[in-house]
């Protein structure tokens, strides 16, 4: 596989609250590991939440004796959730912090994905397909038929998320498995990309045939060209 990751502060924010981890070599029992996180909170709290959470996830996986990838990822994110909430209780400056997480490992041609929040994972084959489901207020309304998908794109509450690491003692994650084959492209990203660049543009860039690193830079440049209102993080994995 070919991979490339990049995070960018964007055009508006004063700090970068996104955090990314990639390893094409084994981490614990997992043969590879990719994580994207988007922190939230007051001054410095979002930065801390995303970085600390990813570090805790990686540390857990490195020592985890389990081999089932879903069990490993679930255990890691739950442990990170418990420790992040403890940090918030111990330091009032970190109160209210949290982070999204999308986590991936690819084993024998099968991608195993977990997500909390509205950071996304896409699969680009013949068409671009969003694999993860956004845990956001407007997307919950769309799923229940209370709002049209087109309306959700421009709703003023579209950034309100309903699940996050650090938000609740009992963390609920979604998990997905799908097969991958030569030529497939996986994109993991924060909403700094998806709020600025629509799926049609993302797909066009993802399949334009240039080097993986160049496509990632193009996606980030496109988000900044559209206004760059948030931090932007993109990981691309070409099978």
PDB file of C-alpha atoms in Angstrom:
ATOM      1  CA  UNK A   1       0.000   0.000   0.000  1.00  0.00           C
ATOM      2  CA  UNK A   2       0.974   3.635  -0.473  1.00  0.00           C
ATOM      3  CA  UNK A   3      -0.008   6.101   2.231  1.00  0.00           C
ATOM      4  CA  UNK A   4       0.322   9.782   3.005  1.00  0.00           C
ATOM      5  CA  UNK A   5      -1.040  11.997   5.787  1.00  0.00           C
ATOM      6  CA  UNK A   6      -1.074  15.739   6.278  1.00  0.00           C
ATOM      7  CA  UNK A   7      -2.690  18.124   8.747  1.00  0.00           C
ATOM      8  CA  UNK A   8      -3.146  21.843   8.175  1.00  0.00           C
ATOM      9  CA  UNK A   9      -4.295  24.665  10.447  1.00  0.00           C
ATOM     10  CA  UNK A  10      -6.567  26.122   7.768  1.00  0.00           C
ATOM     11  CA  UNK A  11      -7.159  29.805   7.051  1.00  0.00           C
ATOM     12  CA  UNK A  12      -9.082  30.907  10.171  1.00  0.00           C
ATOM     13  CA  UNK A  13      -8.154  28.949  13.314  1.00  0.00           C
ATOM     14  CA  UNK A  14      -5.288  30.029  15.571  1.00  0.00           C
ATOM     15  CA  UNK A  15      -4.321  26.489  16.559  1.00  0.00           C
ATOM     16  CA  UNK A  16      -4.589  23.001  15.117  1.00  0.00           C
ATOM     17  CA  UNK A  17      -6.803  20.699  17.193  1.00  0.00           C
ATOM     18  CA  UNK A  18      -6.536  17.788  14.737  1.00  0.00           C
ATOM     19  CA  UNK A  19      -4.125  14.918  15.302  1.00  0.00           C
ATOM     20  CA  UNK A  20      -3.094  12.059  13.033  1.00  0.00           C
ATOM     21  CA  UNK A  21      -1.186   8.803  13.514  1.00  0.00           C
ATOM     22  CA  UNK A  22      -0.116   6.368  10.798  1.00  0.00           C
ATOM     23  CA  UNK A  23       1.927   3.186  10.850  1.00  0.00           C
ATOM     24  CA  UNK A  24       2.358   0.835   7.905  1.00  0.00           C
ATOM     25  CA  UNK A  25       4.254  -1.549  10.193  1.00  0.00           C
ATOM     26  CA  UNK A  26       2.717  -3.599  13.034  1.00  0.00           C
ATOM     27  CA  UNK A  27       1.388  -1.990  16.207  1.00  0.00           C
ATOM     28  CA  UNK A  28       0.758  -4.737  18.733  1.00  0.00           C
ATOM     29  CA  UNK A  29      -1.243  -7.480  17.023  1.00  0.00           C
ATOM     30  CA  UNK A  30      -2.406  -5.153  14.227  1.00  0.00           C
ATOM     31  CA  UNK A  31      -0.297  -5.226  11.031  1.00  0.00           C
ATOM     32  CA  UNK A  32      -0.881  -1.500  10.424  1.00  0.00           C
ATOM     33  CA  UNK A  33      -2.774   1.339  12.068  1.00  0.00           C
ATOM     34  CA  UNK A  34      -4.243   4.666  10.975  1.00  0.00           C
ATOM     35  CA  UNK A  35      -6.009   7.184  13.245  1.00  0.00           C
ATOM     36  CA  UNK A  36      -7.490  10.633  12.637  1.00  0.00           C
ATOM     37  CA  UNK A  37      -8.859  12.739  15.499  1.00  0.00           C
ATOM     38  CA  UNK A  38     -10.492  16.181  15.694  1.00  0.00           C
ATOM     39  CA  UNK A  39     -10.387  17.726  19.162  1.00  0.00           C
ATOM     40  CA  UNK A  40     -12.876  20.125  20.685  1.00  0.00           C
ATOM     41  CA  UNK A  41     -12.827  22.299  23.773  1.00  0.00           C
ATOM     42  CA  UNK A  42     -11.603  25.626  25.066  1.00  0.00           C
ATOM     43  CA  UNK A  43      -8.116  27.110  24.841  1.00  0.00           C
ATOM     44  CA  UNK A  44      -5.641  24.232  24.333  1.00  0.00           C
ATOM     45  CA  UNK A  45      -8.200  21.632  25.488  1.00  0.00           C
ATOM     46  CA  UNK A  46      -9.043  20.434  21.974  1.00  0.00           C
ATOM     47  CA  UNK A  47      -5.347  20.145  21.117  1.00  0.00           C
ATOM     48  CA  UNK A  48      -4.782  18.095  24.248  1.00  0.00           C
ATOM     49  CA  UNK A  49      -7.860  15.893  23.728  1.00  0.00           C
ATOM     50  CA  UNK A  50      -6.982  14.718  20.228  1.00  0.00           C
ATOM     51  CA  UNK A  51      -3.262  14.158  20.872  1.00  0.00           C
ATOM     52  CA  UNK A  52      -3.739  12.494  24.261  1.00  0.00           C
ATOM     53  CA  UNK A  53      -6.508  10.234  22.970  1.00  0.00           C
ATOM     54  CA  UNK A  54      -4.485   9.017  19.994  1.00  0.00           C
ATOM     55  CA  UNK A  55      -1.418   8.429  22.180  1.00  0.00           C
ATOM     56  CA  UNK A  56      -3.516   6.405  24.649  1.00  0.00           C
ATOM     57  CA  UNK A  57      -5.049   4.345  21.841  1.00  0.00           C
ATOM     58  CA  UNK A  58      -1.629   3.498  20.396  1.00  0.00           C
ATOM     59  CA  UNK A  59      -0.174   2.665  23.820  1.00  0.00           C
ATOM     60  CA  UNK A  60      -3.069   0.296  24.555  1.00  0.00           C
ATOM     61  CA  UNK A  61      -2.812  -1.462  21.190  1.00  0.00           C
ATOM     62  CA  UNK A  62       0.950  -1.938  21.569  1.00  0.00           C
ATOM     63  CA  UNK A  63       0.379  -3.993  24.728  1.00  0.00           C
ATOM     64  CA  UNK A  64      -3.004  -5.582  23.963  1.00  0.00           C
ATOM     65  CA  UNK A  65      -2.919  -9.404  23.870  1.00  0.00           C
ATOM     66  CA  UNK A  66      -6.157  -9.680  21.868  1.00  0.00           C
ATOM     67  CA  UNK A  67      -6.011 -10.388  18.131  1.00  0.00           C
ATOM     68  CA  UNK A  68      -9.544  -9.625  16.940  1.00  0.00           C
ATOM     69  CA  UNK A  69      -9.171  -6.150  15.395  1.00  0.00           C
ATOM     70  CA  UNK A  70     -12.598  -4.899  16.469  1.00  0.00           C
ATOM     71  CA  UNK A  71     -12.006  -6.014  20.064  1.00  0.00           C
ATOM     72  CA  UNK A  72      -8.579  -4.353  20.021  1.00  0.00           C
ATOM     73  CA  UNK A  73      -9.888  -1.050  18.656  1.00  0.00           C
ATOM     74  CA  UNK A  74     -12.921  -1.010  20.943  1.00  0.00           C
ATOM     75  CA  UNK A  75     -10.782  -1.675  24.010  1.00  0.00           C
ATOM     76  CA  UNK A  76      -8.264   0.987  23.010  1.00  0.00           C
ATOM     77  CA  UNK A  77     -10.814   3.740  22.414  1.00  0.00           C
ATOM     78  CA  UNK A  78     -12.751   2.878  25.581  1.00  0.00           C
ATOM     79  CA  UNK A  79      -9.565   3.048  27.650  1.00  0.00           C
ATOM     80  CA  UNK A  80      -8.666   6.383  26.057  1.00  0.00           C
ATOM     81  CA  UNK A  81     -12.177   7.654  26.829  1.00  0.00           C
ATOM     82  CA  UNK A  82     -11.841   6.727  30.507  1.00  0.00           C
ATOM     83  CA  UNK A  83      -8.448   8.390  30.830  1.00  0.00           C
ATOM     84  CA  UNK A  84      -9.486  11.526  28.936  1.00  0.00           C
ATOM     85  CA  UNK A  85     -12.480  11.993  31.225  1.00  0.00           C
ATOM     86  CA  UNK A  86     -10.210  11.564  34.251  1.00  0.00           C
ATOM     87  CA  UNK A  87      -7.947  14.318  32.910  1.00  0.00           C
ATOM     88  CA  UNK A  88     -10.938  16.624  32.536  1.00  0.00           C
ATOM     89  CA  UNK A  89     -12.021  15.959  36.120  1.00  0.00           C
ATOM     90  CA  UNK A  90      -8.533  16.630  37.452  1.00  0.00           C
ATOM     91  CA  UNK A  91      -7.964  19.888  35.555  1.00  0.00           C
ATOM     92  CA  UNK A  92     -10.812  22.381  35.213  1.00  0.00           C
ATOM     93  CA  UNK A  93      -9.032  23.998  32.256  1.00  0.00           C
ATOM     94  CA  UNK A  94      -9.741  20.788  30.316  1.00  0.00           C
ATOM     95  CA  UNK A  95     -13.399  20.544  31.347  1.00  0.00           C
ATOM     96  CA  UNK A  96     -15.724  19.890  28.422  1.00  0.00           C
ATOM     97  CA  UNK A  97     -13.025  18.674  26.055  1.00  0.00           C
ATOM     98  CA  UNK A  98     -13.499  15.764  23.688  1.00  0.00           C
ATOM     99  CA  UNK A  99     -12.451  14.442  20.315  1.00  0.00           C
ATOM    100  CA  UNK A 100     -13.695  12.541  17.316  1.00  0.00           C
ATOM    101  CA  UNK A 101     -11.840   9.386  16.308  1.00  0.00           C
ATOM    102  CA  UNK A 102     -11.776   7.338  13.133  1.00  0.00           C
ATOM    103  CA  UNK A 103      -9.465   4.316  13.323  1.00  0.00           C
ATOM    104  CA  UNK A 104      -8.480   1.782  10.663  1.00  0.00           C
ATOM    105  CA  UNK A 105      -6.460  -1.369  10.217  1.00  0.00           C
ATOM    106  CA  UNK A 106      -6.235  -3.481   7.046  1.00  0.00           C
ATOM    107  CA  UNK A 107      -5.754  -7.239   7.459  1.00  0.00           C
ATOM    108  CA  UNK A 108      -5.605  -9.737   4.588  1.00  0.00           C
ATOM    109  CA  UNK A 109      -7.599  -7.568   2.203  1.00  0.00           C
ATOM    110  CA  UNK A 110     -10.231  -6.531   4.732  1.00  0.00           C
ATOM    111  CA  UNK A 111     -10.449  -3.032   6.205  1.00  0.00           C
ATOM    112  CA  UNK A 112     -11.668  -2.807   9.800  1.00  0.00           C
ATOM    113  CA  UNK A 113     -12.917   0.640  10.814  1.00  0.00           C
ATOM    114  CA  UNK A 114     -14.223   2.224  14.006  1.00  0.00           C
ATOM    115  CA  UNK A 115     -15.556   5.746  14.434  1.00  0.00           C
ATOM    116  CA  UNK A 116     -16.899   8.178  16.998  1.00  0.00           C
ATOM    117  CA  UNK A 117     -18.022  11.655  15.944  1.00  0.00           C
ATOM    118  CA  UNK A 118     -18.063  13.206  12.474  1.00  0.00           C
ATOM    119  CA  UNK A 119     -14.577  12.555  11.128  1.00  0.00           C
ATOM    120  CA  UNK A 120     -15.009  10.319   8.108  1.00  0.00           C
ATOM    121  CA  UNK A 121     -13.627   7.399   6.167  1.00  0.00           C
ATOM    122  CA  UNK A 122     -14.378   7.074   2.450  1.00  0.00           C
ATOM    123  CA  UNK A 123     -13.695   4.276  -0.020  1.00  0.00           C
ATOM    124  CA  UNK A 124     -12.992   5.273  -3.618  1.00  0.00           C
ATOM    125  CA  UNK A 125     -13.574   2.460  -6.102  1.00  0.00           C
ATOM    126  CA  UNK A 126     -15.593   3.269  -9.220  1.00  0.00           C
ATOM    127  CA  UNK A 127     -17.399   5.827  -7.059  1.00  0.00           C
ATOM    128  CA  UNK A 128     -16.771   7.508  -3.703  1.00  0.00           C
ATOM    129  CA  UNK A 129     -18.629   5.865  -0.817  1.00  0.00           C
ATOM    130  CA  UNK A 130     -18.748   7.190   2.739  1.00  0.00           C
ATOM    131  CA  UNK A 131     -18.197   4.148   4.981  1.00  0.00           C
ATOM    132  CA  UNK A 132     -18.538   5.798   8.402  1.00  0.00           C
ATOM    133  CA  UNK A 133     -21.699   7.442   9.697  1.00  0.00           C
ATOM    134  CA  UNK A 134     -21.514  10.961  11.114  1.00  0.00           C
ATOM    135  CA  UNK A 135     -22.520  11.167  14.756  1.00  0.00           C
ATOM    136  CA  UNK A 136     -23.903  14.671  14.412  1.00  0.00           C
ATOM    137  CA  UNK A 137     -27.212  16.314  15.236  1.00  0.00           C
ATOM    138  CA  UNK A 138     -28.178  17.053  11.648  1.00  0.00           C
ATOM    139  CA  UNK A 139     -27.163  13.640  10.333  1.00  0.00           C
ATOM    140  CA  UNK A 140     -29.252  11.967  13.035  1.00  0.00           C
ATOM    141  CA  UNK A 141     -32.166  14.088  11.802  1.00  0.00           C
ATOM    142  CA  UNK A 142     -31.459  13.052   8.211  1.00  0.00           C
ATOM    143  CA  UNK A 143     -31.393   9.378   9.182  1.00  0.00           C
ATOM    144  CA  UNK A 144     -34.747   9.761  10.960  1.00  0.00           C
ATOM    145  CA  UNK A 145     -36.273  11.500   7.936  1.00  0.00           C
ATOM    146  CA  UNK A 146     -36.639  14.849   9.696  1.00  0.00           C
ATOM    147  CA  UNK A 147     -34.301  16.723   7.345  1.00  0.00           C
ATOM    148  CA  UNK A 148     -33.228  16.428   3.727  1.00  0.00           C
ATOM    149  CA  UNK A 149     -29.577  15.588   3.050  1.00  0.00           C
ATOM    150  CA  UNK A 150     -29.101  18.748   0.970  1.00  0.00           C
ATOM    151  CA  UNK A 151     -30.516  20.868   3.801  1.00  0.00           C
ATOM    152  CA  UNK A 152     -28.107  19.284   6.283  1.00  0.00           C
ATOM    153  CA  UNK A 153     -25.088  20.549   4.332  1.00  0.00           C
ATOM    154  CA  UNK A 154     -25.939  24.154   5.173  1.00  0.00           C
ATOM    155  CA  UNK A 155     -27.689  23.782   8.537  1.00  0.00           C
ATOM    156  CA  UNK A 156     -26.265  26.127  11.236  1.00  0.00           C
ATOM    157  CA  UNK A 157     -26.047  23.228  13.722  1.00  0.00           C
ATOM    158  CA  UNK A 158     -24.180  20.842  11.403  1.00  0.00           C
ATOM    159  CA  UNK A 159     -21.066  20.954  13.618  1.00  0.00           C
ATOM    160  CA  UNK A 160     -22.873  19.741  16.749  1.00  0.00           C
ATOM    161  CA  UNK A 161     -21.782  16.147  17.310  1.00  0.00           C
ATOM    162  CA  UNK A 162     -23.743  13.598  19.328  1.00  0.00           C
ATOM    163  CA  UNK A 163     -20.859  11.272  20.237  1.00  0.00           C
ATOM    164  CA  UNK A 164     -17.253  12.014  21.142  1.00  0.00           C
ATOM    165  CA  UNK A 165     -14.418  10.482  23.114  1.00  0.00           C
ATOM    166  CA  UNK A 166     -14.469  12.272  26.467  1.00  0.00           C
ATOM    167  CA  UNK A 167     -18.167  13.153  26.376  1.00  0.00           C
ATOM    168  CA  UNK A 168     -19.773  10.177  28.152  1.00  0.00           C
ATOM    169  CA  UNK A 169     -18.632   7.448  30.552  1.00  0.00           C
ATOM    170  CA  UNK A 170     -20.237   4.825  28.291  1.00  0.00           C
ATOM    171  CA  UNK A 171     -18.800   5.277  24.821  1.00  0.00           C
ATOM    172  CA  UNK A 172     -20.724   3.989  21.819  1.00  0.00           C
ATOM    173  CA  UNK A 173     -18.701   3.301  18.659  1.00  0.00           C
ATOM    174  CA  UNK A 174     -19.684   2.163  15.191  1.00  0.00           C
ATOM    175  CA  UNK A 175     -17.637  -0.494  13.409  1.00  0.00           C
ATOM    176  CA  UNK A 176     -17.463  -1.412   9.729  1.00  0.00           C
ATOM    177  CA  UNK A 177     -15.678  -4.076   7.676  1.00  0.00           C
ATOM    178  CA  UNK A 178     -15.201  -4.019   3.919  1.00  0.00           C
ATOM    179  CA  UNK A 179     -13.004  -5.727   1.354  1.00  0.00           C
ATOM    180  CA  UNK A 180     -10.290  -3.841  -0.508  1.00  0.00           C
ATOM    181  CA  UNK A 181      -8.439  -4.703  -3.701  1.00  0.00           C
ATOM    182  CA  UNK A 182      -5.639  -3.305  -5.850  1.00  0.00           C
ATOM    183  CA  UNK A 183      -6.314   0.238  -6.964  1.00  0.00           C
ATOM    184  CA  UNK A 184      -8.778   1.069  -4.177  1.00  0.00           C
ATOM    185  CA  UNK A 185      -8.248   4.336  -2.357  1.00  0.00           C
ATOM    186  CA  UNK A 186      -9.215   4.999   1.267  1.00  0.00           C
ATOM    187  CA  UNK A 187      -9.569   8.553   2.568  1.00  0.00           C
ATOM    188  CA  UNK A 188      -9.736   9.423   6.276  1.00  0.00           C
ATOM    189  CA  UNK A 189     -10.407  13.047   7.125  1.00  0.00           C
ATOM    190  CA  UNK A 190     -11.737  15.594   9.582  1.00  0.00           C
ATOM    191  CA  UNK A 191     -14.715  17.847   8.859  1.00  0.00           C
ATOM    192  CA  UNK A 192     -12.341  20.644   7.936  1.00  0.00           C
ATOM    193  CA  UNK A 193     -12.214  18.892   4.573  1.00  0.00           C
ATOM    194  CA  UNK A 194     -15.803  17.701   4.195  1.00  0.00           C
ATOM    195  CA  UNK A 195     -17.384  21.005   5.230  1.00  0.00           C
ATOM    196  CA  UNK A 196     -15.365  22.817   2.566  1.00  0.00           C
ATOM    197  CA  UNK A 197     -15.113  20.277  -0.276  1.00  0.00           C
ATOM    198  CA  UNK A 198     -18.048  18.234  -1.528  1.00  0.00           C
ATOM    199  CA  UNK A 199     -17.915  14.528  -2.321  1.00  0.00           C
ATOM    200  CA  UNK A 200     -17.805  15.130  -6.079  1.00  0.00           C
ATOM    201  CA  UNK A 201     -14.620  17.184  -5.737  1.00  0.00           C
ATOM    202  CA  UNK A 202     -13.097  14.732  -3.257  1.00  0.00           C
ATOM    203  CA  UNK A 203     -13.733  11.866  -5.690  1.00  0.00           C
ATOM    204  CA  UNK A 204     -12.317  13.786  -8.640  1.00  0.00           C
ATOM    205  CA  UNK A 205      -9.058  14.444  -6.795  1.00  0.00           C
ATOM    206  CA  UNK A 206      -8.872  10.947  -5.275  1.00  0.00           C
ATOM    207  CA  UNK A 207      -8.870   9.304  -8.717  1.00  0.00           C
ATOM    208  CA  UNK A 208      -6.811  11.819 -10.692  1.00  0.00           C
ATOM    209  CA  UNK A 209      -3.839   9.463 -11.000  1.00  0.00           C
ATOM    210  CA  UNK A 210      -1.208  11.630  -9.328  1.00  0.00           C
ATOM    211  CA  UNK A 211       0.988  10.497  -6.436  1.00  0.00           C
ATOM    212  CA  UNK A 212      -0.787   9.879  -3.133  1.00  0.00           C
ATOM    213  CA  UNK A 213       1.046  12.760  -1.448  1.00  0.00           C
ATOM    214  CA  UNK A 214       0.071  15.139  -4.248  1.00  0.00           C
ATOM    215  CA  UNK A 215      -3.601  14.155  -4.006  1.00  0.00           C
ATOM    216  CA  UNK A 216      -3.603  14.783  -0.242  1.00  0.00           C
ATOM    217  CA  UNK A 217      -2.050  18.222  -0.782  1.00  0.00           C
ATOM    218  CA  UNK A 218      -4.628  18.980  -3.467  1.00  0.00           C
ATOM    219  CA  UNK A 219      -7.502  18.112  -1.126  1.00  0.00           C
ATOM    220  CA  UNK A 220      -6.138  20.383   1.597  1.00  0.00           C
ATOM    221  CA  UNK A 221      -5.482  23.165  -0.890  1.00  0.00           C
ATOM    222  CA  UNK A 222      -9.066  22.857  -2.153  1.00  0.00           C
ATOM    223  CA  UNK A 223     -10.425  23.169   1.400  1.00  0.00           C
ATOM    224  CA  UNK A 224      -8.294  26.257   2.039  1.00  0.00           C
ATOM    225  CA  UNK A 225      -9.323  27.728  -1.314  1.00  0.00           C
ATOM    226  CA  UNK A 226     -12.961  27.364  -0.243  1.00  0.00           C
ATOM    227  CA  UNK A 227     -12.301  29.306   2.975  1.00  0.00           C
ATOM    228  CA  UNK A 228     -10.407  26.912   5.258  1.00  0.00           C
ATOM    229  CA  UNK A 229     -12.704  27.638   8.187  1.00  0.00           C
ATOM    230  CA  UNK A 230     -11.381  24.731  10.247  1.00  0.00           C
ATOM    231  CA  UNK A 231      -8.280  22.596  10.662  1.00  0.00           C
ATOM    232  CA  UNK A 232      -7.925  20.073   7.846  1.00  0.00           C
ATOM    233  CA  UNK A 233      -6.483  16.584   8.169  1.00  0.00           C
ATOM    234  CA  UNK A 234      -6.352  13.971   5.409  1.00  0.00           C
ATOM    235  CA  UNK A 235      -4.898  10.452   5.335  1.00  0.00           C
ATOM    236  CA  UNK A 236      -4.951   8.636   2.000  1.00  0.00           C
ATOM    237  CA  UNK A 237      -4.209   4.952   1.587  1.00  0.00           C
ATOM    238  CA  UNK A 238      -3.916   3.420  -1.861  1.00  0.00           C
ATOM    239  CA  UNK A 239      -4.075  -0.347  -2.000  1.00  0.00           C
TER     240      UNK A 239
END
